[in-house]
Amino acid sequence: MKGRLIVGALFLAAPCLGLAQTPSERARRDSVARADSIAKADSIALVRELEKELGGVAADTGTAAQAPRGSGGYMNIGFTALTDAGWSTEPDVGSLQLGDHDPHVRGFTIPNAELTLDGAVDPYFKGFTSIVFKLDENGETGVELEEIYVLTSSLPHNLQLKAGQYFAEFGRQNPQHPHSWAFVDQPLVLNRMFGPDGLRGQGMRMSWLLPTSFYAEAQVGIMNSRGGTTWSFRSDESAEIHGGVPVEREVEGFGDMLIVPRIATSFDVSETQTVLVGASASFGPNNSGPSASTRVYGVDAYWKWKSATAQAGFPFLSMQGEALFRSYDAAERTSAEDPTHILPEETLKDRGAYAQLLWGIKPRIVAGIRGDWARGDDASVQTPLRADRFRLSPNFTWYPTEFSKFRVQYNYDDRTGIGTDHSLWFQFEFLLGAHAAHKF
Amino acid sequence: MLNPKQFAAFALMAVAATGSPAAAQLRVVATTPDLASLAREIGGSTVSATALAKPTEDPHFVDAKPSHIVTLNRADALIEGGAELELGWLPPLLENSRNAKISAGAPGRIVASQGIRMMEIPAAFDRSKGDVHAMGNPHFLIDPLNAKIIARQIASRFSQIDPKSAASYRANLARFNARLDLKVAEWQKQLAPYRGARIVTYHKDFVYFAPRFGLSIVESLEPKPGISPSPAHLASVIRKMKATNAHVILVQPFQNRRTAETVARQTGAAVLNVSQQPGARPNTGTYFDMMDNLVNTLAGALRTQ
């Protein structure tokens, strides 16, 4: 108590000492004075508030000083750029790294710079647009309207409609944008089933959140079956699958559209663990013949553990896997390589899977490993895209902040009939603008 | 023969006996446990309030789990901190929740930061200064007078969406305010001997608390908001703590205690386990318990310095 009195006396005497004070003492005095001023101002405000309360529950307060700024505009704007650099034992890197956003060449590449715009259109719709810029091997810039859609916000009965151009909700990774990927490149099996850019197209999707006590969501999309991003269907590039000359086929009925159903459910296994499982399919015509069709089925699972006292989301452990099966009815067709040769009617069957494990060791440091496997049954024509392949990819990512990351990844790649290749890729990402919210 | 009043009472009892009381409750979802605690104070038995974030979890980094979508889908009201606190995880949950009751601008969407005198609103948006929030520092509920403002907003909105219980919300608000006034006086008294004491925090999360109780934050272990402590910055923190005679470092459950201990070894400071969330520390189930724990812990440490 005596000590406190001395401190108190000194404190009271301090203003009289004036110039004798050290800078830290002056700072302390200012801080206390500021605190007193705040307390006084608040107590006046408090009396006024209590007076109001006596007259009933007061209306919400709000002052001009608290008007939303920055994030409260009509539109959130974000810009994410992924740049890669690396080396591979395979001279033709394009034959190894098949994804549109994979590193394409030895040396430097900028495969993906994505401008995103999103916000409420009006009380009924939310809008989203993603415009992708990319540089090819020759340094030429390409621009792509990757996604542009509206999403309803007020349909009854837990329904939600999406309409526009969008990534089909097939499995876990297909709808994700490249900056959300845990690896530099696309899983082999997704490339095999859906091509370098994933399954994407124009259409609409209805989703229903089931009235269950746990999370369960059913979705069905209807999309155009034609275009560069409908690889297993009427894509111009699908000759790489069936080896024949593509047949022009107009949309005449519902059966010429691409249907993508999905169901997913999730459980919190414990306070720190969550599981999400889903099953997806896509059905539609292909262009090997006038009435040929394709069916792709997939299952996916995701498990995550995150410490109850995670710092900035770390440490965590997550596992993700997807398995896909494709049944491609190839009609009798003219060989694309030899017009005098007719390929027989047959069903091409492909399957593949990947599994990845991520360990968020400590804040902003993640180690990962992914195993990739894909194979196709024998057919009358052999294409590299259907060859058996295995790939193992350990990687390591460092996030200086949420807005940038460095990644290094090694790929051991074993292609049947070609042999093994070794690649080492470095990736750097930066984000400007609106903070991207993380989906589970 | 029953008179009309007795009949009404009897009818009400009959309805109460047959109906499920839980079904009649207002379902309130708060993003964080402190906001859920205020909802319980104001709602009493008329509401059931749950929090999406765990008490020990960093409210900036909550996983947007699918189970949260279901919780939000059934909510009559959502209370969020606002000021970009939940920016990293709440938007995709709301997008999927399909619940017009809690859509932006609806009476059921309660944004706690509205009506708060925000601190640290940046003059310019510049991420080279760290992950600063454009609308100001979102850790405002740790100032009990801000809790009062938020409680009033909650009572107002609850009354709007559930008018039949308005009198109850009003009474609960009055009771809450009266209790808070007493507790604020008590907390002020507890910390009064240490006015001007210097403290250090891990993140800039006590900037509303310190001036309310006359404390001075000399440094944060994070050099900039959301940026991990660097050795150079920690060295400067140590120098500053020695120069200003700061002897207390506040660390929340999701912050790196080992970093704080390293600094404490060099300065002789005490590292205090504290939390701004009810339930993160033992016996701190309510906002009052949490504040009691915080003030007691701090006063105890300052007393022994």
Coordinates of C-alpha atoms in Angstrom, one line a residue, chain B residues 8-152:
Chain B
A8 CA -56.9 -17.3 -20.6
A9 CA -54.4 -18.4 -17.9
F10 CA -55.7 -22.0 -18.1
A11 CA -55.5 -21.9 -21.9
L12 CA -52.0 -20.6 -21.8
M13 CA -51.0 -23.3 -19.4
A14 CA -52.6 -26.0 -21.5
V15 CA -50.7 -24.7 -24.6
A16 CA -47.5 -24.6 -22.7
A17 CA -48.0 -28.1 -21.4
T18 CA -48.7 -29.6 -24.8
G19 CA -46.4 -27.6 -27.0
S20 CA -42.7 -27.9 -27.0
P21 CA -41.1 -24.9 -25.4
A22 CA -38.0 -25.4 -27.5
A23 CA -40.0 -25.1 -30.7
A24 CA -41.2 -21.7 -29.7
Q25 CA -37.7 -20.4 -29.0
L26 CA -36.1 -17.9 -31.3
R27 CA -33.2 -19.6 -33.0
V28 CA -30.2 -17.3 -32.8
V29 CA -26.8 -18.0 -34.4
A30 CA -23.9 -15.8 -33.4
T31 CA -20.5 -16.0 -35.1
T32 CA -18.6 -15.9 -31.9
P33 CA -19.3 -17.1 -28.3
D34 CA -19.2 -13.5 -26.8
L35 CA -22.0 -12.4 -29.1
A36 CA -23.9 -15.7 -28.3
S37 CA -23.6 -14.9 -24.6
L38 CA -25.1 -11.4 -25.1
A39 CA -27.9 -13.0 -27.1
R40 CA -28.6 -15.3 -24.1
E41 CA -28.5 -12.3 -21.7
I42 CA -31.1 -10.4 -23.7
G43 CA -33.1 -13.4 -25.0
G44 CA -33.3 -15.4 -21.8
S45 CA -35.3 -18.5 -22.1
T46 CA -37.1 -17.1 -25.1
V47 CA -34.1 -17.7 -27.4
S48 CA -31.7 -20.6 -28.1
A49 CA -28.3 -19.1 -29.1
T50 CA -25.4 -21.0 -30.6
A51 CA -22.0 -19.8 -31.8
L52 CA -20.3 -20.9 -35.0
A53 CA -16.8 -20.3 -33.7
K54 CA -15.4 -22.3 -30.8
P55 CA -14.4 -20.3 -27.8
T56 CA -10.7 -21.2 -28.3
E57 CA -10.8 -20.5 -32.0
D58 CA -9.4 -17.4 -33.8
P59 CA -12.5 -15.7 -35.0
H60 CA -10.6 -14.6 -38.1
F61 CA -9.9 -18.2 -39.2
V62 CA -13.0 -20.3 -38.7
D63 CA -13.5 -23.2 -41.1
A64 CA -16.7 -22.7 -43.2
K65 CA -18.0 -26.2 -42.3
P66 CA -21.1 -27.5 -44.0
S67 CA -22.8 -28.1 -40.6
H68 CA -22.7 -24.3 -40.2
I69 CA -24.8 -24.0 -43.4
V70 CA -27.5 -26.1 -41.8
T71 CA -27.3 -24.1 -38.5
L72 CA -27.7 -20.8 -40.5
N73 CA -30.4 -22.2 -42.7
R74 CA -32.7 -22.7 -39.6
A75 CA -31.8 -19.4 -37.8
D76 CA -34.3 -16.7 -37.1
A77 CA -31.4 -14.3 -36.4
L78 CA -27.7 -14.0 -37.1
I79 CA -25.4 -11.8 -35.0
E80 CA -22.1 -11.2 -36.6
G81 CA -19.2 -9.0 -35.4
G82 CA -18.9 -7.2 -38.7
A83 CA -16.0 -4.9 -39.6
E84 CA -14.6 -7.7 -41.7
L85 CA -14.0 -10.0 -38.7
E86 CA -15.7 -12.9 -40.4
L87 CA -14.8 -11.9 -44.0
G88 CA -12.7 -15.0 -44.5
W89 CA -15.4 -17.6 -43.8
L90 CA -18.9 -16.3 -43.4
P91 CA -19.8 -15.2 -47.0
P92 CA -19.8 -18.7 -48.5
L93 CA -21.8 -20.0 -45.6
L94 CA -24.4 -17.3 -46.1
E95 CA -24.4 -17.9 -49.8
N96 CA -25.5 -21.5 -49.2
S97 CA -27.8 -21.0 -46.2
R98 CA -30.7 -19.8 -48.4
N99 CA -32.3 -18.1 -45.4
A100 CA -33.9 -14.8 -46.3
K101 CA -34.4 -14.1 -42.5
I102 CA -30.7 -13.5 -42.1
S103 CA -29.9 -11.9 -45.5
A104 CA -28.2 -8.5 -45.6
G105 CA -30.6 -5.8 -44.5
A106 CA -33.1 -8.2 -43.0
P107 CA -34.2 -7.6 -39.4
G108 CA -32.7 -10.9 -38.4
R109 CA -29.2 -9.9 -39.6
I110 CA -27.6 -8.1 -36.7
V111 CA -24.2 -6.5 -37.3
A112 CA -22.6 -5.8 -34.0
S113 CA -20.1 -3.2 -35.3
Q114 CA -23.0 -0.9 -36.3
G115 CA -23.3 1.8 -33.7
I116 CA -19.8 1.2 -32.3
R117 CA -17.3 4.0 -32.3
M118 CA -14.7 2.1 -34.2
M119 CA -11.0 2.5 -33.5
E120 CA -8.0 2.2 -35.9
I121 CA -10.0 2.9 -39.1
P122 CA -7.1 3.1 -41.6
A123 CA -6.7 6.4 -43.5
A124 CA -5.8 4.4 -46.6
F125 CA -6.2 0.8 -47.6
D126 CA -2.7 -0.6 -47.8
R127 CA -1.8 -4.2 -47.1
S128 CA 1.9 -3.4 -46.7
K129 CA 0.6 -2.3 -43.2
G130 CA -0.6 -5.9 -42.6
D131 CA -4.1 -7.3 -42.7
V132 CA -5.8 -4.1 -41.5
H133 CA -9.5 -4.0 -41.5
A134 CA -11.0 -1.2 -43.7
M135 CA -13.8 -0.6 -41.2
G136 CA -11.6 -0.5 -38.1
N137 CA -10.4 -2.9 -35.4
P138 CA -13.2 -5.5 -34.9
H139 CA -12.2 -6.6 -31.3
F140 CA -14.6 -4.0 -29.7
L141 CA -16.7 -6.3 -27.5
I142 CA -14.0 -6.4 -24.9
D143 CA -15.0 -2.9 -23.9
P144 CA -18.1 -3.4 -21.7
L145 CA -19.6 -0.1 -22.8
N146 CA -19.6 -1.4 -26.3
A147 CA -21.3 -4.6 -25.0
K148 CA -24.0 -2.2 -23.8
I149 CA -24.5 -0.7 -27.3
I150 CA -24.6 -4.2 -28.9
A151 CA -27.0 -5.5 -26.3
R152 CA -29.4 -2.7 -27.0

